[in-house]
């Protein structure tokens, strides 16, 4: 298994509170991604990073921010959680964006419930 | 039209049979194609990737790509109950971002 951990694994929070999810990798891969997975929508890209302090938006970035201060850590912050952000969040990593390097490997996921 | 489409299923096959999972995509510039397996409550795990037209085999799994018709399929030979899972098709286009289908649920009955 790729060396990816996510914390916390489960979280319950209240509407309006900030929440930070952490993804940690031991593979020294350049690219890191945050997805959310919801019934009827599949996996959707929130944000991704292509290096330390280099990030870009994905398909569903509104209400989320990210930071990457170290190669191994990629943080996802819900600035003011809403019930629509109740979801399962997956972190993924890849070595690159072309050819054999672009294969993405997923972390175990974080289940977030916003009440 | 969704960018990557899969029949949600469930697809039910008897143990030992061949399971055929299909995926179509809309972006003709798509270059890389992936199949992931996801057990209930778990994260997606890579089964195979394919870049060129034709077939690619790995054990009991065969991925088939037809860029002219814009579809990719996954065949699972000698299906086992442990193959019961949701199978996600994912495609990368010119943007380099991975686009996922909603997945097909496969049930292999003993």
PDB file of N, CA and C in Angstrom, chain A residues 4-12 19-24 34-38 46 74 76 78 85-91 106-113, chain B residues 38 41-44:
ATOM      1  N   UNK A   4       0.181   6.466   2.645  1.00  0.00           N
ATOM      2  CA  UNK A   4      -0.681   7.650   2.782  1.00  0.00           C
ATOM      3  C   UNK A   4      -1.561   7.472   3.999  1.00  0.00           C
ATOM      4  N   UNK A   5      -1.563   8.449   4.862  1.00  0.00           N
ATOM      5  CA  UNK A   5      -2.462   8.446   6.002  1.00  0.00           C
ATOM      6  C   UNK A   5      -3.288   9.721   5.985  1.00  0.00           C
ATOM      7  N   UNK A   6      -4.474   9.595   6.541  1.00  0.00           N
ATOM      8  CA  UNK A   6      -5.369  10.748   6.645  1.00  0.00           C
ATOM      9  C   UNK A   6      -5.838  10.857   8.095  1.00  0.00           C
ATOM     10  N   UNK A   7      -5.948  12.091   8.553  1.00  0.00           N
ATOM     11  CA  UNK A   7      -6.449  12.298   9.904  1.00  0.00           C
ATOM     12  C   UNK A   7      -7.315  13.542   9.954  1.00  0.00           C
ATOM     13  N   UNK A   8      -8.401  13.536  10.744  1.00  0.00           N
ATOM     14  CA  UNK A   8      -8.897  12.341  11.432  1.00  0.00           C
ATOM     15  C   UNK A   8      -9.555  11.388  10.451  1.00  0.00           C
ATOM     16  N   UNK A   9      -9.890  10.211  10.869  1.00  0.00           N
ATOM     17  CA  UNK A   9     -10.593   9.270  10.001  1.00  0.00           C
ATOM     18  C   UNK A   9     -12.097   9.498  10.038  1.00  0.00           C
ATOM     19  N   UNK A  10     -12.572   9.991  11.152  1.00  0.00           N
ATOM     20  CA  UNK A  10     -13.986  10.339  11.295  1.00  0.00           C
ATOM     21  C   UNK A  10     -14.089  11.650  12.058  1.00  0.00           C
ATOM     22  N   UNK A  11     -15.039  12.464  11.660  1.00  0.00           N
ATOM     23  CA  UNK A  11     -15.237  13.714  12.393  1.00  0.00           C
ATOM     24  C   UNK A  11     -16.688  14.142  12.278  1.00  0.00           C
ATOM     25  N   UNK A  12     -17.221  14.599  13.401  1.00  0.00           N
ATOM     26  CA  UNK A  12     -18.548  15.208  13.449  1.00  0.00           C
ATOM     27  C   UNK A  12     -18.360  16.646  13.901  1.00  0.00           C
ATOM     28  N   UNK A  19     -12.930  23.404   9.802  1.00  0.00           N
ATOM     29  CA  UNK A  19     -12.446  22.029   9.930  1.00  0.00           C
ATOM     30  C   UNK A  19     -11.211  21.870   9.066  1.00  0.00           C
ATOM     31  N   UNK A  20     -10.194  21.203   9.590  1.00  0.00           N
ATOM     32  CA  UNK A  20      -8.989  20.914   8.805  1.00  0.00           C
ATOM     33  C   UNK A  20      -8.740  19.423   8.774  1.00  0.00           C
ATOM     34  N   UNK A  21      -8.573  18.924   7.563  1.00  0.00           N
ATOM     35  CA  UNK A  21      -8.240  17.520   7.354  1.00  0.00           C
ATOM     36  C   UNK A  21      -6.791  17.443   6.884  1.00  0.00           C
ATOM     37  N   UNK A  22      -6.106  16.412   7.340  1.00  0.00           N
ATOM     38  CA  UNK A  22      -4.689  16.290   7.019  1.00  0.00           C
ATOM     39  C   UNK A  22      -4.425  15.030   6.203  1.00  0.00           C
ATOM     40  N   UNK A  23      -3.574  15.194   5.214  1.00  0.00           N
ATOM     41  CA  UNK A  23      -3.078  14.069   4.433  1.00  0.00           C
ATOM     42  C   UNK A  23      -1.563  14.046   4.567  1.00  0.00           C
ATOM     43  N   UNK A  24      -1.035  12.880   4.903  1.00  0.00           N
ATOM     44  CA  UNK A  24       0.405  12.733   5.088  1.00  0.00           C
ATOM     45  C   UNK A  24       0.902  11.572   4.237  1.00  0.00           C
ATOM     46  N   UNK A  34      -6.994  16.315  -3.256  1.00  0.00           N
ATOM     47  CA  UNK A  34      -8.128  16.101  -2.371  1.00  0.00           C
ATOM     48  C   UNK A  34      -9.385  15.898  -3.213  1.00  0.00           C
ATOM     49  N   UNK A  35     -10.101  14.806  -2.920  1.00  0.00           N
ATOM     50  CA  UNK A  35     -11.372  14.505  -3.564  1.00  0.00           C
ATOM     51  C   UNK A  35     -12.449  14.388  -2.490  1.00  0.00           C
ATOM     52  N   UNK A  36     -13.678  14.565  -2.928  1.00  0.00           N
ATOM     53  CA  UNK A  36     -14.818  14.184  -2.114  1.00  0.00           C
ATOM     54  C   UNK A  36     -15.635  13.172  -2.893  1.00  0.00           C
ATOM     55  N   UNK A  37     -16.276  12.267  -2.157  1.00  0.00           N
ATOM     56  CA  UNK A  37     -17.073  11.234  -2.800  1.00  0.00           C
ATOM     57  C   UNK A  37     -18.462  11.241  -2.197  1.00  0.00           C
ATOM     58  N   UNK A  38     -19.440  11.405  -3.055  1.00  0.00           N
ATOM     59  CA  UNK A  38     -20.833  11.478  -2.638  1.00  0.00           C
ATOM     60  C   UNK A  38     -21.669  10.576  -3.525  1.00  0.00           C
ATOM     61  N   UNK A  46     -11.314  18.416  -5.512  1.00  0.00           N
ATOM     62  CA  UNK A  46     -11.510  19.676  -4.803  1.00  0.00           C
ATOM     63  C   UNK A  46     -10.344  20.634  -5.089  1.00  0.00           C
ATOM     64  N   UNK A  74      -0.468  17.678   3.105  1.00  0.00           N
ATOM     65  CA  UNK A  74      -1.404  18.474   2.319  1.00  0.00           C
ATOM     66  C   UNK A  74      -2.665  18.635   3.156  1.00  0.00           C
ATOM     67  N   UNK A  76      -6.455  20.216   3.986  1.00  0.00           N
ATOM     68  CA  UNK A  76      -7.704  20.701   3.410  1.00  0.00           C
ATOM     69  C   UNK A  76      -8.496  21.362   4.523  1.00  0.00           C
ATOM     70  N   UNK A  78     -12.023  23.403   5.552  1.00  0.00           N
ATOM     71  CA  UNK A  78     -13.378  23.876   5.295  1.00  0.00           C
ATOM     72  C   UNK A  78     -13.515  25.130   6.140  1.00  0.00           C
ATOM     73  N   UNK A  85     -21.295  19.880   2.879  1.00  0.00           N
ATOM     74  CA  UNK A  85     -19.923  19.378   2.870  1.00  0.00           C
ATOM     75  C   UNK A  85     -19.784  18.051   3.621  1.00  0.00           C
ATOM     76  N   UNK A  86     -20.893  17.537   4.109  1.00  0.00           N
ATOM     77  CA  UNK A  86     -20.900  16.181   4.639  1.00  0.00           C
ATOM     78  C   UNK A  86     -20.546  15.234   3.506  1.00  0.00           C
ATOM     79  N   UNK A  87     -19.491  14.460   3.696  1.00  0.00           N
ATOM     80  CA  UNK A  87     -18.993  13.642   2.600  1.00  0.00           C
ATOM     81  C   UNK A  87     -17.881  12.735   3.118  1.00  0.00           C
ATOM     82  N   UNK A  88     -17.371  11.919   2.218  1.00  0.00           N
ATOM     83  CA  UNK A  88     -16.139  11.180   2.467  1.00  0.00           C
ATOM     84  C   UNK A  88     -15.035  11.850   1.660  1.00  0.00           C
ATOM     85  N   UNK A  89     -13.961  12.202   2.325  1.00  0.00           N
ATOM     86  CA  UNK A  89     -12.866  12.916   1.681  1.00  0.00           C
ATOM     87  C   UNK A  89     -11.667  11.988   1.524  1.00  0.00           C
ATOM     88  N   UNK A  90     -11.173  11.929   0.302  1.00  0.00           N
ATOM     89  CA  UNK A  90     -10.009  11.108   0.000  1.00  0.00           C
ATOM     90  C   UNK A  90      -8.853  11.978  -0.456  1.00  0.00           C
ATOM     91  N   UNK A  91      -7.709  11.658   0.048  1.00  0.00           N
ATOM     92  CA  UNK A  91      -6.451  12.226  -0.434  1.00  0.00           C
ATOM     93  C   UNK A  91      -5.835  11.223  -1.403  1.00  0.00           C
ATOM     94  N   UNK A 106      -4.641   6.239  -3.436  1.00  0.00           N
ATOM     95  CA  UNK A 106      -5.553   6.890  -2.503  1.00  0.00           C
ATOM     96  C   UNK A 106      -5.271   6.533  -1.047  1.00  0.00           C
ATOM     97  N   UNK A 107      -5.518   7.514  -0.193  1.00  0.00           N
ATOM     98  CA  UNK A 107      -5.485   7.288   1.233  1.00  0.00           C
ATOM     99  C   UNK A 107      -6.764   6.614   1.705  1.00  0.00           C
ATOM    100  N   UNK A 108      -6.862   6.339   3.018  1.00  0.00           N
ATOM    101  CA  UNK A 108      -7.997   5.576   3.552  1.00  0.00           C
ATOM    102  C   UNK A 108      -9.294   6.357   3.655  1.00  0.00           C
ATOM    103  N   UNK A 109      -9.229   7.675   3.565  1.00  0.00           N
ATOM    104  CA  UNK A 109     -10.440   8.477   3.603  1.00  0.00           C
ATOM    105  C   UNK A 109     -10.776   9.026   4.975  1.00  0.00           C
ATOM    106  N   UNK A 110     -11.516  10.120   4.965  1.00  0.00           N
ATOM    107  CA  UNK A 110     -12.049  10.741   6.189  1.00  0.00           C
ATOM    108  C   UNK A 110     -13.544  10.932   6.009  1.00  0.00           C
ATOM    109  N   UNK A 111     -14.300  10.402   6.956  1.00  0.00           N
ATOM    110  CA  UNK A 111     -15.766  10.599   6.916  1.00  0.00           C
ATOM    111  C   UNK A 111     -16.113  11.819   7.755  1.00  0.00           C
ATOM    112  N   UNK A 112     -16.703  12.801   7.112  1.00  0.00           N
ATOM    113  CA  UNK A 112     -17.051  14.047   7.782  1.00  0.00           C
ATOM    114  C   UNK A 112     -18.559  14.218   7.793  1.00  0.00           C
ATOM    115  N   UNK A 113     -19.085  14.487   8.973  1.00  0.00           N
ATOM    116  CA  UNK A 113     -20.510  14.761   9.139  1.00  0.00           C
ATOM    117  C   UNK A 113     -20.660  16.165   9.704  1.00  0.00           C
TER     118      UNK A 113
ATOM    119  N   UNK B  38     -13.288  -0.464  -5.612  1.00  0.00           N
ATOM    120  CA  UNK B  38     -13.571   0.116  -4.307  1.00  0.00           C
ATOM    121  C   UNK B  38     -14.545  -0.783  -3.561  1.00  0.00           C
ATOM    122  N   UNK B  41     -16.993   1.104   1.940  1.00  0.00           N
ATOM    123  CA  UNK B  41     -16.353   1.704   3.104  1.00  0.00           C
ATOM    124  C   UNK B  41     -14.850   1.833   3.011  1.00  0.00           C
ATOM    125  N   UNK B  42     -14.298   1.484   1.859  1.00  0.00           N
ATOM    126  CA  UNK B  42     -12.844   1.536   1.673  1.00  0.00           C
ATOM    127  C   UNK B  42     -12.474   2.548   0.594  1.00  0.00           C
ATOM    128  N   UNK B  43     -11.186   2.735   0.403  1.00  0.00           N
ATOM    129  CA  UNK B  43     -10.718   3.679  -0.605  1.00  0.00           C
ATOM    130  C   UNK B  43     -10.508   2.979  -1.946  1.00  0.00           C
ATOM    131  N   UNK B  44     -10.515   3.733  -3.028  1.00  0.00           N
ATOM    132  CA  UNK B  44     -10.261   3.125  -4.339  1.00  0.00           C
ATOM    133  C   UNK B  44      -8.840   2.568  -4.422  1.00  0.00           C
TER     134      UNK B  44
END
